[in-house]
Each structure stands twice: as structure tokens, then as C-alpha cells.
Coordinates of C-alpha atoms in Angstrom, one line a residue:
X667 CA -25.1 14.6 6.8
X668 CA -22.2 12.8 5.4
X669 CA -22.4 11.9 1.7
X670 CA -22.3 7.7 1.2
X671 CA -18.4 7.7 0.4
X672 CA -17.9 9.8 3.6
X673 CA -19.7 7.1 5.9
X674 CA -17.5 4.7 7.7
X675 CA -19.1 1.5 9.7
X676 CA -17.6 0.0 12.6
X677 CA -16.0 -3.1 12.2
X678 CA -17.3 -6.1 14.0
X679 CA -15.4 -8.1 16.3
X680 CA -17.9 -11.4 15.8
X681 CA -16.7 -13.9 13.1
X682 CA -20.2 -15.3 12.6
X683 CA -21.5 -11.7 12.1
X684 CA -18.7 -11.1 9.6
X685 CA -19.6 -14.2 7.6
X686 CA -23.0 -13.1 7.6
X687 CA -22.1 -9.5 6.2
X688 CA -19.8 -11.4 3.7
X689 CA -22.9 -13.3 2.4
X690 CA -25.1 -10.2 1.9
X691 CA -22.3 -8.6 0.6
X692 CA -21.8 -11.1 -2.1
X693 CA -25.1 -11.6 -2.9
X694 CA -25.2 -8.0 -4.2
X695 CA -21.8 -7.9 -5.9
X696 CA -22.2 -11.0 -8.0
X697 CA -26.1 -11.0 -8.2
X698 CA -26.3 -14.7 -7.2
X699 CA -27.5 -16.3 -3.7
X700 CA -24.4 -17.5 -1.2
X701 CA -24.5 -19.5 1.8
X702 CA -22.7 -20.4 4.7
X703 CA -21.0 -23.6 4.3
X704 CA -21.3 -26.1 7.2
X705 CA -20.8 -25.1 10.8
X706 CA -18.3 -24.3 13.3
X707 CA -16.5 -27.4 14.0
X708 CA -17.1 -29.3 11.0
X709 CA -14.1 -29.6 8.3
X710 CA -14.8 -27.0 5.9
X711 CA -11.8 -27.4 3.5
X712 CA -10.9 -23.7 3.7
X713 CA -14.7 -22.3 2.6
X714 CA -16.7 -20.4 4.9
X715 CA -19.3 -19.6 2.1
X716 CA -19.9 -21.1 -1.4
X717 CA -22.5 -20.1 -4.1
X718 CA -25.7 -21.6 -3.9
X719 CA -26.6 -22.2 -7.6
X720 CA -26.3 -25.2 -10.0
X721 CA -22.8 -24.5 -10.6
X722 CA -21.3 -24.1 -7.0
X723 CA -18.4 -21.9 -8.9
X724 CA -17.5 -19.2 -6.4
X725 CA -16.4 -20.1 -2.6
X726 CA -15.3 -17.5 0.0
X727 CA -13.2 -17.8 2.9
X728 CA -13.8 -15.3 5.3
X729 CA -11.1 -13.7 7.7
X730 CA -12.3 -11.0 10.3
X731 CA -8.5 -9.5 10.6
X732 CA -5.9 -7.9 8.4
X733 CA -4.3 -10.3 6.2
X734 CA -0.7 -10.4 4.7
X735 CA 1.0 -12.4 2.0
X736 CA 2.0 -15.3 4.2
X737 CA -1.6 -15.9 5.9
X738 CA -3.1 -15.5 2.4
X739 CA -0.8 -18.0 0.9
X740 CA -1.8 -20.8 3.9
X741 CA -5.5 -19.7 3.1
X742 CA -5.0 -20.4 -0.8
X743 CA -3.4 -23.8 0.1
X744 CA -6.0 -24.8 2.6
X745 CA -8.8 -24.8 0.0
X746 CA -9.5 -28.2 -1.3
X747 CA -13.1 -29.0 -2.7
X748 CA -14.3 -32.2 -4.6
X749 CA -16.0 -29.8 -6.9
X750 CA -14.7 -27.4 -9.8
X751 CA -14.3 -23.9 -8.8
X752 CA -13.7 -20.9 -10.8
X753 CA -13.5 -17.9 -8.1
X754 CA -11.8 -18.3 -4.5
X755 CA -12.6 -15.0 -2.7
X756 CA -11.0 -14.0 0.5
X757 CA -13.2 -11.6 2.3
X758 CA -11.1 -9.7 5.3
X759 CA -12.3 -7.1 7.6
X760 CA -8.6 -5.6 6.7
X761 CA -8.0 -2.4 4.9
X762 CA -7.7 -2.2 1.2
X763 CA -3.8 -3.1 0.7
X764 CA -1.9 -2.6 -2.5
X765 CA 0.9 -5.3 -1.5
X766 CA -1.8 -8.0 -1.1
X767 CA -3.6 -6.8 -4.2
X768 CA -0.3 -7.0 -6.3
X769 CA 0.2 -10.5 -4.9
X770 CA -3.2 -11.6 -5.9
X771 CA -2.3 -10.3 -9.4
X772 CA 0.8 -12.4 -9.4
X773 CA -0.7 -15.4 -8.2
X774 CA -3.4 -15.2 -11.1
X775 CA -1.0 -14.6 -13.6
X776 CA 1.0 -17.4 -12.6
X777 CA -1.7 -20.0 -13.3
X778 CA -0.6 -22.2 -10.5
X779 CA -4.4 -22.5 -9.3
X780 CA -7.3 -24.1 -11.1
X781 CA -9.5 -20.8 -9.9
X782 CA -9.1 -17.0 -10.0
X783 CA -8.2 -15.8 -6.8
X784 CA -10.1 -12.3 -5.6
X785 CA -9.8 -10.3 -2.5
X786 CA -13.0 -8.4 -0.9
X787 CA -11.7 -5.7 1.9
X788 CA -13.5 -4.0 4.8
X789 CA -13.9 -0.9 2.2
X790 CA -15.6 -2.9 -0.4
X791 CA -18.2 -4.3 2.4
X792 CA -18.6 -1.1 3.4
X793 CA -19.5 0.5 0.4
X794 CA -21.9 -2.0 -0.7
X795 CA -23.8 -1.6 2.7
X796 CA -23.9 2.2 2.6
X797 CA -25.0 1.9 -1.2
X798 CA -27.9 -0.7 -0.6
X799 CA -29.1 1.2 2.5
X800 CA -29.5 4.6 1.5
X801 CA -32.2 6.7 2.9

């Protein structure tokens, strides 16, 4: 039997399923409740998921594909909310990428945005699912 860190889950091809996974995983990571924001076809201002608390400080954009720096930049520019957020989290089904992580570190250090940018990669999602579903 493989150890939890050796288990690999198949990536979903369904965007809605990926968003549901991101909600569940962020509930565990942050210890607060998240919900989907709006529905397909509605203007969502770059937000797929929001923190369902009094503060609503964390929002998530889900991308069920591998990201690059240019795409990440477009995603960040799209977030436009009428409320103050502290964290803009981008969840991707892509593999952990040092180049993208370095780009986010530089963006956060520049302080050009009124929020902190965070990345959640497929391995992060996989690890939370495996750890919370141990037999």
C-alpha cells in the first residue's frame, strides 16, 4: 500500500468539480468556510470562490489548467471587487512551479496590489485530500 505522500490522484477535467475541490481544500487549509461565488454566465469579477464569513477577506480564482506568468498577470488584473480583500488565491490544477512561485513572491514584495497573492497547486490539493481521507 502506498504511503500518503506517494499517492497520486487523477486530475479532474471538469471545471465545476475542480472548483468544488478547491472549496473543500481551502476550508481545510484556512479553517474557515468558503462558497462558490455566483454561477456560470454571471459576471464574477475574477472570483470563483469567496470566504463565507463576516470579513469576506479571502477570494479564490480557479484555473483547471497549467498557468504561466502572463496568464497569472491577466488573472490578477481581472479581480475587481467592491469589498476589501486580504488574500487573492489562485488555485490551479497545474504542477508546482518554482518560476511561477518566484513571480508571485516578486509581485507580493512590490506591494502594487491591495491584497496578497497566493498559489495553490495540484500537489497542494492532492495532499489535503489524501491527509483528510486516511483510512
